PDB file of C-alpha atoms in Angstrom:
ATOM      1  CA  MET D   1      -5.858 -69.938  64.563  1.00 34.00           C
ATOM      2  CA  ARG D   2      -2.624 -68.656  62.109  1.00 39.00           C
ATOM      3  CA  LYS D   3      -0.860 -65.652  63.251  1.00 39.00           C
ATOM      4  CA  GLN D   4      -2.635 -65.346  66.276  1.00 42.00           C
ATOM      5  CA  ALA D   5      -1.769 -63.771  69.695  1.00 36.00           C
ATOM      6  CA  GLY D   6       0.027 -66.312  71.893  1.00 40.00           C
ATOM      7  CA  GLY D   7      -2.047 -67.467  74.947  1.00 45.00           C
ATOM      8  CA  THR D   8      -5.213 -64.236  75.323  1.00 46.00           C
ATOM      9  CA  MET D   9      -8.493 -65.733  76.263  1.00 45.00           C
ATOM     10  CA  ALA D  10     -11.376 -65.897  73.175  1.00 45.00           C
ATOM     11  CA  GLY D  11     -14.110 -63.711  75.307  1.00 46.00           C
ATOM     12  CA  SER D  12     -14.119 -63.187  78.841  1.00 66.00           C
ATOM     13  CA  LYS D  13     -14.918 -66.704  80.336  1.00 72.00           C
ATOM     14  CA  LEU D  14     -11.275 -66.810  82.094  1.00 79.00           C
ATOM     15  CA  ASP D  15     -11.858 -63.131  83.714  1.00 81.00           C
ATOM     16  CA  GLY D  16     -11.847 -63.930  87.520  1.00 83.00           C
ATOM     17  CA  LEU D  17      -9.403 -66.708  87.474  1.00 88.00           C
ATOM     18  CA  SER D  18      -5.892 -66.167  88.745  1.00 90.00           C
ATOM     19  CA  GLN D  19      -2.755 -66.355  86.873  1.00 91.00           C
ATOM     20  CA  ILE D  20      -1.554 -69.867  88.086  1.00 91.00           C
ATOM     21  CA  GLN D  21      -5.026 -71.146  87.020  1.00 92.00           C
ATOM     22  CA  ARG D  22      -4.809 -69.712  83.480  1.00 92.00           C
ATOM     23  CA  GLU D  23      -1.411 -71.244  82.909  1.00 93.00           C
ATOM     24  CA  ARG D  24      -2.457 -74.638  83.730  1.00 93.00           C
ATOM     25  CA  LEU D  25      -5.797 -74.484  81.548  1.00 95.00           C
ATOM     26  CA  PHE D  26      -3.589 -73.019  78.770  1.00 94.00           C
ATOM     27  CA  TYR D  27      -1.244 -76.215  79.146  1.00 94.00           C
ATOM     28  CA  LEU D  28      -4.553 -78.797  78.739  1.00 95.00           C
ATOM     29  CA  GLU D  29      -6.015 -77.235  75.900  1.00 95.00           C
ATOM     30  CA  PHE D  30      -2.665 -76.960  74.178  1.00 94.00           C
ATOM     31  CA  ARG D  31      -1.452 -80.033  74.732  1.00 93.00           C
ATOM     32  CA  ALA D  32      -5.220 -81.546  74.232  1.00 93.00           C
ATOM     33  CA  PHE D  33      -5.588 -79.365  70.809  1.00 94.00           C
ATOM     34  CA  PHE D  34      -2.010 -80.029  69.764  1.00 93.00           C
ATOM     35  CA  LEU D  35      -1.503 -83.469  71.090  1.00 92.00           C
ATOM     36  CA  GLY D  36      -4.483 -84.910  71.204  1.00 93.00           C
ATOM     37  CA  ALA D  37      -4.945 -86.134  74.655  1.00 94.00           C
ATOM     38  CA  VAL D  38      -4.799 -84.756  78.282  1.00 95.00           C
ATOM     39  CA  ASN D  39      -5.052 -86.245  81.615  1.00 95.00           C
ATOM     40  CA  ARG D  40      -4.466 -85.026  85.213  1.00 94.00           C
ATOM     41  CA  TYR D  41      -1.488 -86.786  85.693  1.00 94.00           C
ATOM     42  CA  ASP D  42      -0.202 -84.014  82.601  1.00 93.00           C
ATOM     43  CA  ILE D  43      -1.491 -81.066  85.021  1.00 94.00           C
ATOM     44  CA  VAL D  44       0.599 -82.907  88.239  1.00 94.00           C
ATOM     45  CA  ASN D  45       3.547 -83.605  86.456  1.00 91.00           C
ATOM     46  CA  ARG D  46       4.004 -79.651  85.018  1.00 90.00           C
ATOM     47  CA  PHE D  47       3.130 -77.848  87.810  1.00 92.00           C
ATOM     48  CA  GLY D  48       3.645 -79.805  90.865  1.00 92.00           C
ATOM     49  CA  VAL D  49       0.045 -79.859  92.366  1.00 93.00           C
ATOM     50  CA  LYS D  50      -2.044 -82.491  93.764  1.00 94.00           C
ATOM     51  CA  ASP D  51      -4.380 -85.249  91.637  1.00 94.00           C
ATOM     52  CA  ALA D  52      -7.227 -83.143  93.196  1.00 95.00           C
ATOM     53  CA  ALA D  53      -5.885 -80.044  92.176  1.00 93.00           C
ATOM     54  CA  GLY D  54      -5.829 -81.734  88.536  1.00 94.00           C
ATOM     55  CA  THR D  55      -9.433 -83.163  88.212  1.00 95.00           C
ATOM     56  CA  ARG D  56     -10.352 -79.719  89.540  1.00 95.00           C
ATOM     57  CA  ASP D  57      -8.628 -78.041  86.486  1.00 95.00           C
ATOM     58  CA  ILE D  58     -10.053 -80.257  84.623  1.00 96.00           C
ATOM     59  CA  ARG D  59     -13.822 -79.896  86.022  1.00 95.00           C
ATOM     60  CA  LEU D  60     -13.135 -76.457  85.568  1.00 95.00           C
ATOM     61  CA  TYR D  61     -12.308 -76.457  81.447  1.00 96.00           C
ATOM     62  CA  ARG D  62     -15.223 -78.591  80.714  1.00 96.00           C
ATOM     63  CA  ASP D  63     -17.283 -76.055  82.623  1.00 94.00           C
ATOM     64  CA  LEU D  64     -15.724 -73.219  81.068  1.00 94.00           C
ATOM     65  CA  ALA D  65     -15.689 -74.751  77.459  1.00 93.00           C
ATOM     66  CA  PRO D  66     -19.017 -77.488  76.965  1.00 94.00           C
ATOM     67  CA  GLY D  67     -17.966 -80.028  74.411  1.00 94.00           C
ATOM     68  CA  ASN D  68     -14.502 -79.433  73.684  1.00 96.00           C
ATOM     69  CA  ILE D  69     -12.583 -82.890  75.304  1.00 96.00           C
ATOM     70  CA  GLU D  70     -14.860 -85.746  76.600  1.00 96.00           C
ATOM     71  CA  TYR D  71     -13.253 -88.582  78.152  1.00 95.00           C
ATOM     72  CA  GLU D  72     -12.116 -92.019  76.921  1.00 94.00           C
ATOM     73  CA  TYR D  73     -11.797 -94.793  79.103  1.00 93.00           C
ATOM     74  CA  ARG D  74      -9.842 -96.967  76.870  1.00 93.00           C
ATOM     75  CA  ILE D  75      -6.791 -94.538  77.162  1.00 93.00           C
ATOM     76  CA  ARG D  76      -8.078 -92.470  80.876  1.00 94.00           C
ATOM     77  CA  SER D  77      -7.727 -89.096  79.176  1.00 95.00           C
ATOM     78  CA  TYR D  78      -9.760 -86.880  77.897  1.00 96.00           C
ATOM     79  CA  LEU D  79      -9.586 -86.678  73.648  1.00 95.00           C
ATOM     80  CA  PRO D  80     -11.192 -83.182  71.604  1.00 94.00           C
ATOM     81  CA  THR D  81     -14.283 -83.687  70.180  1.00 95.00           C
ATOM     82  CA  ASP D  82     -15.660 -82.593  66.694  1.00 93.00           C
ATOM     83  CA  GLN D  83     -17.412 -79.313  67.946  1.00 93.00           C
ATOM     84  CA  PHE D  84     -13.614 -78.617  69.879  1.00 94.00           C
ATOM     85  CA  ARG D  85     -13.305 -74.378  70.180  1.00 93.00           C
ATOM     86  CA  PRO D  86     -10.028 -73.317  71.662  1.00 92.00           C
ATOM     87  CA  LEU D  87     -10.727 -70.957  74.482  1.00 92.00           C
ATOM     88  CA  PHE D  88      -7.360 -69.576  73.899  1.00 91.00           C
ATOM     89  CA  THR D  89      -5.843 -68.381  70.839  1.00 87.00           C
ATOM     90  CA  PHE D  90      -2.716 -69.582  69.761  1.00 87.00           C
ATOM     91  CA  ASP D  91       0.635 -67.716  68.365  1.00 87.00           C
ATOM     92  CA  VAL D  92       2.020 -70.070  65.789  1.00 86.00           C
ATOM     93  CA  PRO D  93       5.375 -69.358  66.102  1.00 84.00           C
ATOM     94  CA  GLN D  94       5.031 -69.869  69.848  1.00 84.00           C
ATOM     95  CA  ALA D  95       3.366 -72.994  68.905  1.00 87.00           C
ATOM     96  CA  MET D  96       5.840 -74.643  66.866  1.00 85.00           C
ATOM     97  CA  VAL D  97       9.127 -73.807  69.477  1.00 84.00           C
ATOM     98  CA  ALA D  98       6.356 -75.634  72.488  1.00 85.00           C
ATOM     99  CA  ILE D  99       6.146 -78.250  69.902  1.00 87.00           C
ATOM    100  CA  ALA D 100      10.043 -78.113  69.698  1.00 82.00           C
ATOM    101  CA  HIS D 101      11.680 -78.136  72.718  1.00 80.00           C
ATOM    102  CA  GLY D 102       8.632 -78.522  75.249  1.00 79.00           C
ATOM    103  CA  LEU D 103       6.230 -76.510  76.604  1.00 74.00           C
ATOM    104  CA  GLY D 104       6.121 -74.227  79.941  1.00 65.00           C
ATOM    105  CA  ASP D 105       8.487 -71.561  81.447  1.00 52.00           C
ATOM    106  CA  ASP D 106      10.672 -73.036  83.691  1.00 50.00           C
ATOM    107  CA  PHE D 107      13.876 -74.003  82.104  1.00 49.00           C
ATOM    108  CA  VAL D 108      14.781 -76.263  84.583  1.00 50.00           C
ATOM    109  CA  GLY D 109      16.631 -78.860  83.300  1.00 51.00           C
ATOM    110  CA  THR D 110      16.652 -80.148  79.495  1.00 56.00           C
ATOM    111  CA  GLY D 111      13.241 -79.495  77.157  1.00 63.00           C
ATOM    112  CA  LYS D 112      12.006 -82.351  75.491  1.00 75.00           C
ATOM    113  CA  PRO D 113      10.042 -82.121  72.507  1.00 80.00           C
ATOM    114  CA  LEU D 114       6.330 -83.110  72.364  1.00 81.00           C
ATOM    115  CA  ILE D 115       6.445 -85.167  69.505  1.00 84.00           C
ATOM    116  CA  THR D 116       9.374 -85.906  67.007  1.00 84.00           C
ATOM    117  CA  CYS D 117      10.176 -83.001  65.989  1.00 83.00           C
ATOM    118  CA  GLU D 118      14.085 -81.981  63.810  1.00 80.00           C
ATOM    119  CA  MET D 119      15.135 -79.107  63.311  1.00 76.00           C
ATOM    120  CA  PRO D 120      18.357 -77.552  60.664  1.00 78.00           C
ATOM    121  CA  THR D 121      21.671 -77.815  62.478  1.00 77.00           C
ATOM    122  CA  HIS D 122      22.520 -74.570  63.930  1.00 77.00           C
ATOM    123  CA  LEU D 123      26.222 -74.035  62.879  1.00 84.00           C
ATOM    124  CA  ASN D 124      27.016 -71.432  65.539  1.00 84.00           C
ATOM    125  CA  THR D 125      24.730 -70.081  68.704  1.00 85.00           C
ATOM    126  CA  PRO D 126      25.706 -67.328  70.836  1.00 89.00           C
ATOM    127  CA  ASP D 127      28.061 -67.516  73.645  1.00 91.00           C
ATOM    128  CA  ILE D 128      25.598 -67.334  76.710  1.00 91.00           C
ATOM    129  CA  ASP D 129      28.197 -64.637  78.997  1.00 93.00           C
ATOM    130  CA  VAL D 130      27.741 -62.508  75.797  1.00 95.00           C
ATOM    131  CA  LEU D 131      24.671 -62.530  74.918  1.00 94.00           C
ATOM    132  CA  ALA D 132      23.399 -62.014  78.617  1.00 93.00           C
ATOM    133  CA  ALA D 133      25.300 -58.703  78.569  1.00 94.00           C
ATOM    134  CA  MET D 134      23.489 -57.499  75.406  1.00 95.00           C
ATOM    135  CA  THR D 135      19.877 -58.300  76.674  1.00 94.00           C
ATOM    136  CA  ARG D 136      21.154 -56.237  79.681  1.00 95.00           C
ATOM    137  CA  ALA D 137      21.797 -53.451  78.597  1.00 94.00           C
ATOM    138  CA  ILE D 138      19.090 -53.868  75.962  1.00 95.00           C
ATOM    139  CA  HIS D 139      16.491 -53.828  78.876  1.00 94.00           C
ATOM    140  CA  LEU D 140      18.991 -51.210  81.071  1.00 91.00           C
ATOM    141  CA  ARG D 141      19.554 -48.363  78.447  1.00 92.00           C
ATOM    142  CA  ARG D 142      23.286 -48.764  78.855  1.00 94.00           C
ATOM    143  CA  ALA D 143      25.645 -48.188  76.269  1.00 96.00           C
ATOM    144  CA  VAL D 144      28.611 -50.771  75.255  1.00 97.00           C
ATOM    145  CA  LYS D 145      32.381 -51.308  75.232  1.00 97.00           C
ATOM    146  CA  LEU D 146      33.657 -54.948  73.496  1.00 97.00           C
ATOM    147  CA  THR D 147      35.395 -56.087  71.307  1.00 98.00           C
ATOM    148  CA  TYR D 148      34.602 -56.680  67.883  1.00 97.00           C
ATOM    149  CA  ARG D 149      35.432 -59.248  64.458  1.00 96.00           C
ATOM    150  CA  SER D 150      34.604 -57.997  60.989  1.00 93.00           C
ATOM    151  CA  LEU D 151      35.725 -58.782  58.054  1.00 92.00           C
ATOM    152  CA  SER D 152      36.536 -55.660  57.158  1.00 90.00           C
ATOM    153  CA  SER D 153      38.606 -54.538  59.633  1.00 91.00           C
ATOM    154  CA  GLY D 154      39.379 -57.518  61.785  1.00 95.00           C
ATOM    155  CA  ALA D 155      39.403 -56.979  66.358  1.00 95.00           C
ATOM    156  CA  THR D 156      38.782 -53.688  66.937  1.00 96.00           C
ATOM    157  CA  ARG D 157      37.215 -52.099  69.866  1.00 97.00           C
ATOM    158  CA  LYS D 158      34.221 -50.911  69.940  1.00 96.00           C
ATOM    159  CA  GLU D 159      31.701 -48.604  72.210  1.00 97.00           C
ATOM    160  CA  ILE D 160      28.219 -48.977  71.151  1.00 97.00           C
ATOM    161  CA  VAL D 161      24.389 -48.585  72.259  1.00 97.00           C
ATOM    162  CA  PRO D 162      22.545 -51.650  71.507  1.00 97.00           C
ATOM    163  CA  TYR D 163      18.783 -51.439  71.760  1.00 96.00           C
ATOM    164  CA  ALA D 164      16.915 -54.599  69.947  1.00 96.00           C
ATOM    165  CA  LEU D 165      17.540 -57.918  68.668  1.00 95.00           C
ATOM    166  CA  VAL D 166      17.434 -59.339  65.322  1.00 94.00           C
ATOM    167  CA  ASP D 167      17.182 -63.071  64.266  1.00 90.00           C
ATOM    168  CA  ASN D 168      17.928 -63.530  60.668  1.00 89.00           C
ATOM    169  CA  GLY D 169      16.858 -67.070  60.147  1.00 85.00           C
ATOM    170  CA  LEU D 170      20.736 -68.102  60.574  1.00 87.00           C
ATOM    171  CA  ARG D 171      22.557 -65.958  63.510  1.00 89.00           C
ATOM    172  CA  TRP D 172      21.527 -63.473  66.010  1.00 92.00           C
ATOM    173  CA  HIS D 173      22.422 -59.364  65.396  1.00 95.00           C
ATOM    174  CA  VAL D 174      22.683 -56.750  67.904  1.00 96.00           C
ATOM    175  CA  ARG D 175      20.923 -53.515  65.952  1.00 97.00           C
ATOM    176  CA  ALA D 176      22.907 -50.491  67.858  1.00 98.00           C
ATOM    177  CA  TYR D 177      24.171 -47.347  67.507  1.00 98.00           C
ATOM    178  CA  ASP D 178      28.274 -47.797  66.586  1.00 97.00           C
ATOM    179  CA  ARG D 179      29.858 -44.683  68.390  1.00 96.00           C
ATOM    180  CA  LYS D 180      33.111 -44.575  65.909  1.00 95.00           C
ATOM    181  CA  ARG D 181      31.432 -44.754  62.876  1.00 95.00           C
ATOM    182  CA  GLN D 182      28.250 -42.443  63.704  1.00 96.00           C
ATOM    183  CA  ARG D 183      25.590 -44.578  62.203  1.00 96.00           C
ATOM    184  CA  PHE D 184      23.711 -47.350  63.020  1.00 97.00           C
ATOM    185  CA  SER D 185      24.435 -50.942  62.338  1.00 96.00           C
ATOM    186  CA  ASP D 186      24.019 -54.875  62.972  1.00 96.00           C
ATOM    187  CA  PHE D 187      26.317 -56.477  64.811  1.00 97.00           C
ATOM    188  CA  VAL D 188      26.904 -60.087  65.136  1.00 96.00           C
ATOM    189  CA  ILE D 189      26.654 -61.620  68.550  1.00 95.00           C
ATOM    190  CA  ASN D 190      29.744 -64.241  68.069  1.00 95.00           C
ATOM    191  CA  ARG D 191      31.790 -61.695  66.832  1.00 97.00           C
ATOM    192  CA  MET D 192      31.691 -59.806  69.894  1.00 97.00           C
ATOM    193  CA  SER D 193      34.102 -60.485  73.194  1.00 97.00           C
ATOM    194  CA  GLY D 194      34.556 -58.833  76.143  1.00 96.00           C
ATOM    195  CA  PRO D 195      31.710 -56.870  76.400  1.00 96.00           C
ATOM    196  CA  ARG D 196      30.989 -54.094  79.278  1.00 95.00           C
ATOM    197  CA  LEU D 197      28.091 -52.394  80.288  1.00 95.00           C
ATOM    198  CA  LEU D 198      29.248 -48.599  80.464  1.00 94.00           C
ATOM    199  CA  ASP D 199      27.443 -46.600  83.715  1.00 89.00           C
ATOM    200  CA  GLY D 200      24.489 -45.381  83.745  1.00 80.00           C
ATOM    201  CA  GLU D 201      23.943 -42.143  80.652  1.00 80.00           C
ATOM    202  CA  GLU D 202      21.190 -40.399  78.771  1.00 87.00           C
ATOM    203  CA  PHE D 203      21.829 -40.552  75.250  1.00 89.00           C
ATOM    204  CA  PRO D 204      21.849 -38.369  72.948  1.00 93.00           C
ATOM    205  CA  GLU D 205      18.644 -38.334  70.552  1.00 94.00           C
ATOM    206  CA  HIS D 206      21.171 -39.465  67.473  1.00 96.00           C
ATOM    207  CA  GLU D 207      21.955 -42.534  69.582  1.00 96.00           C
ATOM    208  CA  THR D 208      17.990 -43.624  70.260  1.00 96.00           C
ATOM    209  CA  ARG D 209      15.985 -45.893  68.699  1.00 96.00           C
ATOM    210  CA  GLU D 210      14.339 -43.234  67.173  1.00 97.00           C
ATOM    211  CA  ALA D 211      16.506 -42.170  64.989  1.00 97.00           C
ATOM    212  CA  ASP D 212      17.330 -45.436  63.732  1.00 97.00           C
ATOM    213  CA  ILE D 213      15.181 -44.034  59.800  1.00 97.00           C
ATOM    214  CA  GLN D 214      16.104 -47.658  58.712  1.00 97.00           C
ATOM    215  CA  TRP D 215      14.600 -49.407  61.484  1.00 97.00           C
ATOM    216  CA  ASN D 216      11.747 -46.970  62.249  1.00 97.00           C
ATOM    217  CA  ARG D 217      10.624 -47.339  58.287  1.00 97.00           C
ATOM    218  CA  ILE D 218       7.725 -49.626  57.119  1.00 97.00           C
ATOM    219  CA  VAL D 219       8.251 -51.584  53.580  1.00 97.00           C
ATOM    220  CA  THR D 220       6.029 -53.140  52.412  1.00 98.00           C
ATOM    221  CA  MET D 221       6.590 -56.263  49.949  1.00 98.00           C
ATOM    222  CA  GLU D 222       4.587 -57.900  47.424  1.00 98.00           C
ATOM    223  CA  MET D 223       5.815 -61.888  46.861  1.00 98.00           C
ATOM    224  CA  VAL D 224       4.372 -63.747  44.385  1.00 98.00           C
ATOM    225  CA  PRO D 225       4.734 -67.403  42.645  1.00 98.00           C
ATOM    226  CA  HIS D 226       8.260 -67.055  40.712  1.00 98.00           C
ATOM    227  CA  PRO D 227       6.894 -66.557  37.112  1.00 97.00           C
ATOM    228  CA  ARG D 228       9.171 -69.824  35.790  1.00 96.00           C
ATOM    229  CA  LEU D 229       7.158 -72.325  38.135  1.00 97.00           C
ATOM    230  CA  LYS D 230       5.160 -74.477  36.351  1.00 96.00           C
ATOM    231  CA  HIS D 231       2.438 -75.037  39.000  1.00 97.00           C
ATOM    232  CA  PRO D 232       2.965 -71.159  40.589  1.00 97.00           C
ATOM    233  CA  GLU D 233      -0.706 -72.444  42.950  1.00 97.00           C
ATOM    234  CA  THR D 234       1.335 -75.330  44.348  1.00 98.00           C
ATOM    235  CA  ILE D 235       3.162 -71.804  46.193  1.00 98.00           C
ATOM    236  CA  ALA D 236       0.516 -69.536  46.685  1.00 98.00           C
ATOM    237  CA  HIS D 237      -1.166 -72.782  49.025  1.00 98.00           C
ATOM    238  CA  GLU D 238       2.233 -72.952  51.082  1.00 97.00           C
ATOM    239  CA  TYR D 239       2.163 -69.265  51.679  1.00 97.00           C
ATOM    240  CA  ALA D 240      -0.901 -68.902  51.959  1.00 96.00           C
ATOM    241  CA  MET D 241      -1.568 -66.270  49.526  1.00 97.00           C
ATOM    242  CA  LYS D 242      -4.360 -63.857  48.826  1.00 97.00           C
ATOM    243  CA  ASP D 243      -5.257 -63.303  45.393  1.00 96.00           C
ATOM    244  CA  GLY D 244      -1.996 -65.052  43.871  1.00 96.00           C
ATOM    245  CA  VAL D 245      -0.177 -62.032  46.340  1.00 98.00           C
ATOM    246  CA  LEU D 246       2.080 -62.520  49.839  1.00 98.00           C
ATOM    247  CA  THR D 247       2.009 -58.904  51.279  1.00 98.00           C
ATOM    248  CA  VAL D 248       4.297 -58.925  53.921  1.00 97.00           C
ATOM    249  CA  ASN D 249       5.260 -55.559  56.215  1.00 97.00           C
ATOM    250  CA  VAL D 250       9.153 -55.455  57.364  1.00 97.00           C
ATOM    251  CA  ARG D 251      11.465 -52.768  58.914  1.00 97.00           C
ATOM    252  CA  ALA D 252      13.925 -51.569  55.850  1.00 97.00           C
ATOM    253  CA  ALA D 253      16.264 -52.462  58.621  1.00 96.00           C
ATOM    254  CA  VAL D 254      16.296 -56.612  58.442  1.00 96.00           C
ATOM    255  CA  ALA D 255      13.980 -56.263  54.608  1.00 96.00           C
ATOM    256  CA  GLY D 256      17.953 -57.696  53.042  1.00 95.00           C
ATOM    257  CA  TYR D 257      17.507 -60.715  55.285  1.00 95.00           C
ATOM    258  CA  VAL D 258      13.988 -61.540  54.854  1.00 96.00           C
ATOM    259  CA  LEU D 259      14.360 -61.305  51.059  1.00 96.00           C
ATOM    260  CA  ARG D 260      17.937 -63.489  51.394  1.00 95.00           C
ATOM    261  CA  ARG D 261      16.399 -66.224  53.518  1.00 94.00           C
ATOM    262  CA  TRP D 262      13.448 -66.832  51.674  1.00 95.00           C
ATOM    263  CA  ASN D 263      15.254 -66.914  48.163  1.00 96.00           C
ATOM    264  CA  VAL D 264      12.950 -64.097  46.922  1.00 97.00           C
ATOM    265  CA  ASP D 265      13.816 -62.655  43.344  1.00 97.00           C
ATOM    266  CA  CYS D 266      14.601 -59.500  43.468  1.00 96.00           C
ATOM    267  CA  SER D 267      15.850 -59.142  39.895  1.00 94.00           C
ATOM    268  CA  GLU D 268      13.611 -56.598  37.500  1.00 93.00           C
ATOM    269  CA  ASP D 269      13.001 -59.449  34.928  1.00 94.00           C
ATOM    270  CA  HIS D 270      12.686 -62.292  37.469  1.00 95.00           C
ATOM    271  CA  HIS D 271      15.688 -63.994  35.632  1.00 94.00           C
ATOM    272  CA  LEU D 272      16.975 -65.724  38.530  1.00 95.00           C
ATOM    273  CA  GLU D 273      16.580 -69.628  38.214  1.00 93.00           C
ATOM    274  CA  GLY D 274      17.372 -72.584  40.862  1.00 92.00           C
ATOM    275  CA  ALA D 275      14.899 -75.023  42.620  1.00 94.00           C
ATOM    276  CA  GLU D 276      15.200 -72.757  45.551  1.00 95.00           C
ATOM    277  CA  VAL D 277      14.081 -69.701  44.184  1.00 97.00           C
ATOM    278  CA  HIS D 278       9.890 -69.716  44.647  1.00 98.00           C
ATOM    279  CA  LEU D 279       9.174 -65.696  45.182  1.00 98.00           C
ATOM    280  CA  TRP D 280       9.678 -62.864  43.010  1.00 98.00           C
ATOM    281  CA  LEU D 281       9.593 -59.175  44.562  1.00 97.00           C
ATOM    282  CA  ARG D 282       6.764 -57.497  41.974  1.00 96.00           C
ATOM    283  CA  ASN D 283       6.961 -54.560  43.680  1.00 96.00           C
ATOM    284  CA  ARG D 284      10.556 -53.577  43.986  1.00 94.00           C
ATOM    285  CA  PRO D 285      10.352 -49.958  43.781  1.00 94.00           C
ATOM    286  CA  THR D 286       9.513 -50.508  47.738  1.00 95.00           C
ATOM    287  CA  LEU D 287      13.218 -50.740  47.904  1.00 95.00           C
ATOM    288  CA  TYR D 288      14.361 -47.547  46.769  1.00 93.00           C
ATOM    289  CA  GLY D 289      16.436 -46.463  49.945  1.00 93.00           C
ATOM    290  CA  VAL D 290      17.033 -49.828  51.685  1.00 95.00           C
ATOM    291  CA  GLU D 291      20.365 -50.434  53.071  1.00 92.00           C
ATOM    292  CA  GLY D 292      21.489 -53.744  53.165  1.00 88.00           C
ATOM    293  CA  LEU D 293      20.251 -54.962  50.058  1.00 92.00           C
ATOM    294  CA  VAL D 294      23.978 -56.540  48.601  1.00 91.00           C
ATOM    295  CA  ILE D 295      22.816 -59.650  50.116  1.00 91.00           C
ATOM    296  CA  ALA D 296      18.906 -59.720  48.630  1.00 94.00           C
ATOM    297  CA  PRO D 297      18.632 -62.188  45.785  1.00 95.00           C
ATOM    298  CA  GLY D 298      19.065 -60.711  42.276  1.00 93.00           C
ATOM    299  CA  TYR D 299      18.860 -57.029  43.688  1.00 88.00           C
ATOM    300  CA  SER D 300      21.668 -54.680  41.408  1.00 78.00           C
ATOM    301  CA  GLY D 301      22.007 -51.510  40.663  1.00 56.00           C
ATOM    302  CA  GLU D 302      22.147 -49.316  43.036  1.00 50.00           C
ATOM    303  CA  SER D 303      25.371 -49.228  45.842  1.00 39.00           C
ATOM    304  CA  PHE D 304      24.828 -48.730  49.306  1.00 40.00           C
ATOM    305  CA  SER D 305      27.349 -47.404  51.668  1.00 39.00           C
ATOM    306  CA  THR D 306      25.846 -50.248  54.867  1.00 45.00           C
ATOM    307  CA  PRO D 307      26.101 -53.644  54.570  1.00 51.00           C
ATOM    308  CA  PRO D 308      23.895 -55.636  56.697  1.00 55.00           C
ATOM    309  CA  ALA D 309      26.194 -56.460  59.067  1.00 63.00           C
ATOM    310  CA  GLU D 310      29.510 -55.592  60.398  1.00 67.00           C
TER     311      GLU D 310
END
């Protein structure tokens, strides 16, 4: 189930069912697959349906996937069998989020993890009003005027044309065209304040996503276990490498973030040391022309006019 499209159906077994039926069956299978047990009350409590509806959903699921689950009288729940084969495919990142925060699209109340799950503490989270302004601007294709605080210039007024959100693992950015500096850059959401969407207008072609070369360029990076490791096969297994190589395709605009987040040694002679350095970029020339590499571990020799984030 690794890296599958979340919530898609296997084959055509679910054709003809309503969307709400698919959602209930997906929830049923998710609990059986990841928690090892499901009963009608799980469906009743999650979707607010009658007991009879929950029973019908389980019966329908068993008709569509015979042999996937069987009833265990001792705990009054259905358990997955050894022959269990999911009807749905599950996206790994989405599954992890659901396990950590709860499964469902209804965000009324506080989400609860499905099992005990601890994640690293976030030192900063975006202001919800600023985040909403950015997502509205992206969806409605609007420019934004705001105050932005940078390490080089302090607080300044800016007018940007945002078109995408970027999560680098530590903080959220907005990818946007900066009208004052006339270039595309990443802007940290937590450094924004007082955003105001401007009236609708047709953007010049050079301000659109299609004109952002760094965003549209795809970089193929080949990562291997760091040569100094005593047991490189451990890292090869951890990252599911094929023939000892992890091949990753990323946008040039986010390549620096990926390399930094995973502590990938980008030096030509793989000289970096430290317990956190497990990977080495063996095809370093692929980074030629990529901006924002000042944050890439071990990368030196070129200078770039654009930092990874303003």
